Amino acid sequence: MGTIMRRFRLAALGAAGASLLYTLNAFAADTAKEGDEGWTITVAPYLWASGINGESGLFGFPPQDVDVSFSDVLQHLKFGFMGVTEARNGRFTISTDIVYAKLDANIGTPKGILASNIDATVSTFMGTALGGYSVYYQDGTNFDLVAGARLWSVDNSFEFHGGALDGRSASDGDTWVDPVIGAKFKADVGNGIYLAGWGLVGGFGAGSKSMWDVMGGAGYQFNEKASMFVGYRAVHDDYSHDGFVNKLTQQGPMLGFTYQFAVAQ
């Protein structure tokens, strides 16, 4: 019954997030009839050189301290993708942010009784969808209030080689959805330079106990379509369920490139 209720809760949260984005989009379409500016799309792949620290628990065992530098993450990284997209029509925006990473590691055991070595694979996904409205929008500056949902998925898989557990495997992880609210801003300061950032909070016990995400930095506009951005980002999540604990903070510098284009009317 607990599993069924949990799946129902995730489905309900996902449906609520999708409904919110659909409502904002429909409202934007209706409002934009007067003085419609048309849609502008921004695509921004980026690198987030984040380290990880906090507590992580698997299989119901007591949580263990985690302190991993970005160089350690990079050493074991097999695949990763990070990117932001935004569609803007005047004061209205729809945006997404995706962070995915897959890491592999071979872990030796001290005595080799249960296993001589363990192949570990860790896959993490963080996907965010937000609808927003600019409460301030002029002179190359906008301040947006945003709301939406963030989907998390973590999978830890282990394959045992040698010893009593030879040929066996085990996995633990979870998938959950957090409601999210917050604000974003962008301000042109002249000579092609701009400032940008965001602050988000979420979870509220619906998925995570608590979640926050802050980012700030500066960019340079090469031309009307392309720019480069450097900044710093920190994300914290406090989630636990059925012996799985994910109480971690990721933080580090960011480097991104943006490309912007208008959608033909």
mmCIF file of C-alpha atoms in Angstrom:
data_model
loop_
_atom_site.group_PDB
_atom_site.id
_atom_site.type_symbol
_atom_site.label_atom_id
_atom_site.label_comp_id
_atom_site.label_asym_id
_atom_site.label_seq_id
_atom_site.Cartn_x
_atom_site.Cartn_y
_atom_site.Cartn_z
ATOM 1 C CA MET A 1 0.000 0.000 0.000
ATOM 2 C CA GLY A 2 2.880 2.396 0.836
ATOM 3 C CA THR A 3 4.438 1.865 -2.608
ATOM 4 C CA ILE A 4 1.104 2.447 -4.355
ATOM 5 C CA MET A 5 0.463 5.650 -2.396
ATOM 6 C CA ARG A 6 3.998 6.895 -3.127
ATOM 7 C CA ARG A 7 3.585 6.297 -6.865
ATOM 8 C CA PHE A 8 0.214 8.026 -6.762
ATOM 9 C CA ARG A 9 1.798 11.015 -5.009
ATOM 10 C CA LEU A 10 4.579 11.245 -7.626
ATOM 11 C CA ALA A 11 2.038 11.032 -10.439
ATOM 12 C CA ALA A 12 -0.089 13.714 -8.815
ATOM 13 C CA LEU A 13 2.877 16.055 -8.357
ATOM 14 C CA GLY A 14 3.975 15.509 -11.942
ATOM 15 C CA ALA A 15 0.466 16.185 -13.204
ATOM 16 C CA ALA A 16 0.272 19.325 -11.066
ATOM 17 C CA GLY A 17 3.555 20.609 -12.482
ATOM 18 C CA ALA A 18 2.444 19.898 -16.049
ATOM 19 C CA SER A 19 -0.912 21.559 -15.378
ATOM 20 C CA LEU A 20 0.828 24.645 -13.986
ATOM 21 C CA LEU A 21 3.056 24.997 -17.049
ATOM 22 C CA TYR A 22 0.103 24.465 -19.383
ATOM 23 C CA THR A 23 -1.936 27.105 -17.545
ATOM 24 C CA LEU A 24 0.895 29.645 -17.628
ATOM 25 C CA ASN A 25 1.463 28.990 -21.324
ATOM 26 C CA ALA A 26 -2.238 29.386 -22.107
ATOM 27 C CA PHE A 27 -2.410 32.572 -20.020
ATOM 28 C CA ALA A 28 0.648 33.917 -21.808
ATOM 29 C CA ALA A 29 -0.902 33.168 -25.203
ATOM 30 C CA ASP A 30 -4.150 34.937 -24.285
ATOM 31 C CA THR A 31 -2.442 37.979 -22.759
ATOM 32 C CA ALA A 32 0.090 38.321 -25.576
ATOM 33 C CA LYS A 33 -2.649 39.033 -28.128
ATOM 34 C CA GLU A 34 -2.209 42.695 -27.339
ATOM 35 C CA GLY A 35 1.296 43.792 -28.349
ATOM 36 C CA ASP A 36 2.560 40.249 -28.963
ATOM 37 C CA GLU A 37 6.366 40.294 -29.083
ATOM 38 C CA GLY A 38 6.690 36.749 -30.377
ATOM 39 C CA TRP A 39 8.650 33.870 -28.878
ATOM 40 C CA THR A 40 12.423 33.972 -28.401
ATOM 41 C CA ILE A 41 14.249 30.718 -27.613
ATOM 42 C CA THR A 42 17.512 30.571 -25.658
ATOM 43 C CA VAL A 43 19.577 27.369 -25.513
ATOM 44 C CA ALA A 44 22.495 27.215 -23.069
ATOM 45 C CA PRO A 45 24.643 24.091 -22.551
ATOM 46 C CA TYR A 46 26.975 24.506 -19.590
ATOM 47 C CA LEU A 47 29.628 22.856 -17.439
ATOM 48 C CA TRP A 48 29.073 22.807 -13.686
ATOM 49 C CA ALA A 49 32.322 21.859 -11.914
ATOM 50 C CA SER A 50 30.618 20.824 -8.687
ATOM 51 C CA GLY A 51 31.920 18.926 -5.718
ATOM 52 C CA ILE A 52 29.576 16.983 -3.419
ATOM 53 C CA ASN A 53 29.360 16.883 0.371
ATOM 54 C CA GLY A 54 26.794 15.788 2.924
ATOM 55 C CA GLU A 55 25.310 12.435 3.891
ATOM 56 C CA SER A 56 24.230 9.461 1.796
ATOM 57 C CA GLY A 57 22.613 6.224 2.955
ATOM 58 C CA LEU A 58 21.840 3.002 1.072
ATOM 59 C CA PHE A 59 20.007 -0.249 1.854
ATOM 60 C CA GLY A 60 18.839 1.086 5.211
ATOM 61 C CA PHE A 61 22.351 1.359 6.644
ATOM 62 C CA PRO A 62 23.256 4.476 8.675
ATOM 63 C CA PRO A 63 24.073 7.445 6.389
ATOM 64 C CA GLN A 64 27.747 7.974 5.661
ATOM 65 C CA ASP A 65 29.579 11.272 5.270
ATOM 66 C CA VAL A 66 30.289 12.230 1.658
ATOM 67 C CA ASP A 67 33.028 14.662 0.597
ATOM 68 C CA VAL A 68 33.902 14.353 -3.092
ATOM 69 C CA SER A 69 35.809 16.992 -5.057
ATOM 70 C CA PHE A 70 35.065 17.829 -8.676
ATOM 71 C CA SER A 71 38.374 16.236 -9.737
ATOM 72 C CA ASP A 72 37.213 12.949 -8.155
ATOM 73 C CA VAL A 73 33.862 13.236 -9.958
ATOM 74 C CA LEU A 74 35.608 13.954 -13.262
ATOM 75 C CA GLN A 75 37.907 10.962 -12.827
ATOM 76 C CA HIS A 76 34.963 8.560 -12.746
ATOM 77 C CA LEU A 77 32.599 10.409 -15.089
ATOM 78 C CA LYS A 78 31.438 8.289 -18.035
ATOM 79 C CA PHE A 79 28.774 10.582 -19.430
ATOM 80 C CA GLY A 80 27.254 13.893 -18.485
ATOM 81 C CA PHE A 81 24.929 16.532 -19.878
ATOM 82 C CA MET A 82 23.881 19.924 -18.509
ATOM 83 C CA GLY A 83 21.755 22.502 -20.239
ATOM 84 C CA VAL A 84 19.186 25.256 -19.823
ATOM 85 C CA THR A 85 16.495 26.295 -22.285
ATOM 86 C CA GLU A 86 14.106 29.232 -22.079
ATOM 87 C CA ALA A 87 11.188 30.344 -24.254
ATOM 88 C CA ARG A 88 10.171 33.976 -23.693
ATOM 89 C CA ASN A 89 7.247 35.965 -25.032
ATOM 90 C CA GLY A 90 7.341 39.421 -23.486
ATOM 91 C CA ARG A 91 6.912 39.032 -19.761
ATOM 92 C CA PHE A 92 6.140 35.300 -19.922
ATOM 93 C CA THR A 93 8.708 32.493 -19.830
ATOM 94 C CA ILE A 94 8.843 28.714 -19.886
ATOM 95 C CA SER A 95 12.219 27.230 -18.951
ATOM 96 C CA THR A 96 13.907 23.890 -18.314
ATOM 97 C CA ASP A 97 17.163 22.858 -16.662
ATOM 98 C CA ILE A 98 18.634 19.354 -17.014
ATOM 99 C CA VAL A 99 21.619 17.872 -15.174
ATOM 100 C CA TYR A 100 22.542 14.222 -15.851
ATOM 101 C CA ALA A 101 25.680 12.337 -14.877
ATOM 102 C CA LYS A 102 26.776 8.705 -14.941
ATOM 103 C CA LEU A 103 29.827 7.641 -12.936
ATOM 104 C CA ASP A 104 31.608 4.261 -12.818
ATOM 105 C CA ALA A 105 34.113 3.064 -10.234
ATOM 106 C CA ASN A 106 35.857 -0.207 -9.370
ATOM 107 C CA ILE A 107 36.090 -0.673 -5.603
ATOM 108 C CA GLY A 108 38.616 -3.066 -4.086
ATOM 109 C CA THR A 109 37.764 -4.849 -0.817
ATOM 110 C CA PRO A 110 40.364 -5.245 1.946
ATOM 111 C CA LYS A 111 40.077 -9.004 2.570
ATOM 112 C CA GLY A 112 38.069 -10.247 -0.391
ATOM 113 C CA ILE A 113 35.886 -12.588 1.645
ATOM 114 C CA LEU A 114 32.534 -11.352 0.383
ATOM 115 C CA ALA A 115 33.973 -10.004 -2.887
ATOM 116 C CA SER A 116 37.402 -9.305 -4.311
ATOM 117 C CA ASN A 117 36.162 -6.163 -6.061
ATOM 118 C CA ILE A 118 32.916 -4.314 -6.773
ATOM 119 C CA ASP A 119 31.873 -2.479 -9.935
ATOM 120 C CA ALA A 120 29.765 0.509 -8.921
ATOM 121 C CA THR A 121 27.641 2.664 -11.240
ATOM 122 C CA VAL A 122 25.920 5.838 -10.056
ATOM 123 C CA SER A 123 23.401 7.621 -12.290
ATOM 124 C CA THR A 124 21.811 10.910 -11.244
ATOM 125 C CA PHE A 125 19.210 13.041 -13.004
ATOM 126 C CA MET A 126 17.815 16.447 -12.025
ATOM 127 C CA GLY A 127 15.247 17.932 -14.384
ATOM 128 C CA THR A 128 13.406 21.197 -13.708
ATOM 129 C CA ALA A 129 10.485 22.806 -15.555
ATOM 130 C CA LEU A 130 9.338 26.320 -14.639
ATOM 131 C CA GLY A 131 6.801 28.851 -15.799
ATOM 132 C CA GLY A 132 7.497 32.499 -15.034
ATOM 133 C CA TYR A 133 6.241 36.075 -15.218
ATOM 134 C CA SER A 134 8.421 39.215 -15.255
ATOM 135 C CA VAL A 135 7.272 41.640 -12.569
ATOM 136 C CA TYR A 136 9.944 44.030 -13.870
ATOM 137 C CA TYR A 137 10.696 44.064 -17.608
ATOM 138 C CA GLN A 138 12.393 47.062 -19.210
ATOM 139 C CA ASP A 139 15.744 48.611 -20.166
ATOM 140 C CA GLY A 140 17.364 45.228 -20.768
ATOM 141 C CA THR A 141 16.500 44.045 -17.269
ATOM 142 C CA ASN A 142 13.944 41.509 -16.081
ATOM 143 C CA PHE A 143 13.007 40.122 -12.679
ATOM 144 C CA ASP A 144 10.874 36.981 -12.933
ATOM 145 C CA LEU A 145 8.781 35.085 -10.426
ATOM 146 C CA VAL A 146 8.767 31.370 -11.300
ATOM 147 C CA ALA A 147 7.019 28.167 -10.216
ATOM 148 C CA GLY A 148 7.075 24.574 -11.386
ATOM 149 C CA ALA A 149 8.503 21.171 -10.478
ATOM 150 C CA ARG A 150 11.835 19.356 -10.239
ATOM 151 C CA LEU A 151 12.223 15.642 -10.959
ATOM 152 C CA TRP A 152 15.058 13.795 -9.218
ATOM 153 C CA SER A 153 16.242 10.275 -9.992
ATOM 154 C CA VAL A 154 19.196 8.483 -8.367
ATOM 155 C CA ASP A 155 20.276 4.909 -9.114
ATOM 156 C CA ASN A 156 23.211 3.159 -7.402
ATOM 157 C CA SER A 157 24.109 -0.255 -8.873
ATOM 158 C CA PHE A 158 26.740 -2.714 -7.619
ATOM 159 C CA GLU A 159 28.141 -5.878 -9.227
ATOM 160 C CA PHE A 160 30.216 -8.202 -7.036
ATOM 161 C CA HIS A 161 33.208 -10.175 -8.353
ATOM 162 C CA GLY A 162 34.972 -12.947 -6.469
ATOM 163 C CA GLY A 163 34.317 -14.109 -2.924
ATOM 164 C CA ALA A 164 31.016 -15.316 -1.521
ATOM 165 C CA LEU A 165 28.971 -12.789 -3.504
ATOM 166 C CA ASP A 166 30.586 -13.460 -6.881
ATOM 167 C CA GLY A 167 28.183 -12.844 -9.763
ATOM 168 C CA ARG A 168 25.562 -11.126 -7.649
ATOM 169 C CA SER A 169 24.294 -7.562 -7.964
ATOM 170 C CA ALA A 170 22.364 -5.048 -5.904
ATOM 171 C CA SER A 171 20.903 -1.609 -6.454
ATOM 172 C CA ASP A 172 19.297 1.149 -4.437
ATOM 173 C CA GLY A 173 17.968 4.584 -5.293
ATOM 174 C CA ASP A 174 14.745 6.466 -5.765
ATOM 175 C CA THR A 175 12.776 8.886 -7.936
ATOM 176 C CA TRP A 176 10.836 11.825 -6.546
ATOM 177 C CA VAL A 177 9.283 15.163 -7.521
ATOM 178 C CA ASP A 178 9.600 18.497 -5.714
ATOM 179 C CA PRO A 179 7.334 21.515 -6.202
ATOM 180 C CA VAL A 180 9.537 24.580 -6.793
ATOM 181 C CA ILE A 181 9.067 28.348 -6.461
ATOM 182 C CA GLY A 182 11.538 31.204 -6.737
ATOM 183 C CA ALA A 183 12.871 34.095 -8.773
ATOM 184 C CA LYS A 184 15.249 34.769 -11.676
ATOM 185 C CA PHE A 185 16.878 37.940 -12.923
ATOM 186 C CA LYS A 186 18.981 39.285 -15.770
ATOM 187 C CA ALA A 187 20.372 42.824 -16.006
ATOM 188 C CA ASP A 188 22.390 44.446 -18.796
ATOM 189 C CA VAL A 189 25.107 46.687 -17.330
ATOM 190 C CA GLY A 190 26.551 48.006 -20.610
ATOM 191 C CA ASN A 191 29.328 47.205 -23.066
ATOM 192 C CA GLY A 192 27.849 43.749 -23.714
ATOM 193 C CA ILE A 193 28.135 42.692 -20.065
ATOM 194 C CA TYR A 194 25.160 41.356 -18.117
ATOM 195 C CA LEU A 195 24.457 39.892 -14.682
ATOM 196 C CA ALA A 196 22.129 36.933 -14.131
ATOM 197 C CA GLY A 197 21.064 34.522 -11.436
ATOM 198 C CA TRP A 198 18.296 32.644 -9.700
ATOM 199 C CA GLY A 199 17.110 31.522 -6.297
ATOM 200 C CA LEU A 200 14.775 28.536 -5.916
ATOM 201 C CA VAL A 201 13.285 26.666 -2.973
ATOM 202 C CA GLY A 202 11.155 23.542 -2.977
ATOM 203 C CA GLY A 203 10.272 20.160 -1.604
ATOM 204 C CA PHE A 204 8.169 21.353 1.337
ATOM 205 C CA GLY A 205 7.785 17.721 2.447
ATOM 206 C CA ALA A 206 5.946 16.707 -0.727
ATOM 207 C CA GLY A 207 9.088 15.093 -2.167
ATOM 208 C CA SER A 208 12.220 16.286 -0.415
ATOM 209 C CA LYS A 209 12.047 17.579 3.124
ATOM 210 C CA SER A 210 13.735 20.709 1.781
ATOM 211 C CA MET A 211 15.542 21.834 -1.369
ATOM 212 C CA TRP A 212 17.253 25.035 -2.479
ATOM 213 C CA ASP A 213 19.155 26.116 -5.567
ATOM 214 C CA VAL A 214 21.040 29.418 -5.949
ATOM 215 C CA MET A 215 23.154 30.684 -8.850
ATOM 216 C CA GLY A 216 24.749 33.976 -9.792
ATOM 217 C CA GLY A 217 27.281 35.259 -12.286
ATOM 218 C CA ALA A 218 28.100 37.471 -15.241
ATOM 219 C CA GLY A 219 28.061 37.111 -19.004
ATOM 220 C CA TYR A 220 29.318 38.778 -22.152
ATOM 221 C CA GLN A 221 27.116 39.245 -25.234
ATOM 222 C CA PHE A 222 29.210 38.689 -28.380
ATOM 223 C CA ASN A 223 26.313 39.610 -30.676
ATOM 224 C CA GLU A 224 22.509 39.480 -30.765
ATOM 225 C CA LYS A 225 22.505 35.683 -30.685
ATOM 226 C CA ALA A 226 25.559 34.390 -28.810
ATOM 227 C CA SER A 227 27.025 34.992 -25.370
ATOM 228 C CA MET A 228 29.226 33.373 -22.721
ATOM 229 C CA PHE A 229 28.429 33.102 -19.010
ATOM 230 C CA VAL A 230 30.497 32.353 -15.895
ATOM 231 C CA GLY A 231 29.059 31.953 -12.420
ATOM 232 C CA TYR A 232 28.754 29.881 -9.272
ATOM 233 C CA ARG A 233 25.946 27.487 -8.340
ATOM 234 C CA ALA A 234 24.982 25.617 -5.175
ATOM 235 C CA VAL A 235 22.164 23.050 -4.848
ATOM 236 C CA HIS A 236 21.046 21.347 -1.651
ATOM 237 C CA ASP A 237 18.570 18.492 -1.279
ATOM 238 C CA ASP A 238 17.353 16.685 1.849
ATOM 239 C CA TYR A 239 15.424 13.533 0.911
ATOM 240 C CA SER A 240 14.957 10.141 2.556
ATOM 241 C CA HIS A 241 12.631 7.194 1.973
ATOM 242 C CA ASP A 242 12.716 3.479 2.895
ATOM 243 C CA GLY A 243 16.350 3.521 3.990
ATOM 244 C CA PHE A 244 17.571 5.632 1.063
ATOM 245 C CA VAL A 245 19.069 8.953 2.206
ATOM 246 C CA ASN A 246 20.138 11.782 -0.091
ATOM 247 C CA LYS A 247 21.168 14.765 2.028
ATOM 248 C CA LEU A 248 23.738 16.401 -0.193
ATOM 249 C CA THR A 249 25.008 19.788 -1.329
ATOM 250 C CA GLN A 250 26.580 20.262 -4.748
ATOM 251 C CA GLN A 251 28.445 23.479 -5.445
ATOM 252 C CA GLY A 252 31.045 24.855 -7.803
ATOM 253 C CA PRO A 253 31.760 27.246 -10.684
ATOM 254 C CA MET A 254 29.814 27.238 -13.956
ATOM 255 C CA LEU A 255 30.785 28.002 -17.542
ATOM 256 C CA GLY A 256 28.099 28.228 -20.201
ATOM 257 C CA PHE A 257 27.467 29.351 -23.758
ATOM 258 C CA THR A 258 24.095 30.638 -24.929
ATOM 259 C CA TYR A 259 22.477 30.868 -28.329
ATOM 260 C CA GLN A 260 19.280 32.828 -28.867
ATOM 261 C CA PHE A 261 16.893 32.871 -31.822
ATOM 262 C CA ALA A 262 13.405 34.087 -32.587
ATOM 263 C CA VAL A 263 10.583 31.801 -33.657
ATOM 264 C CA ALA A 264 9.028 32.827 -36.948
ATOM 265 C CA GLN A 265 5.465 34.151 -36.560
#
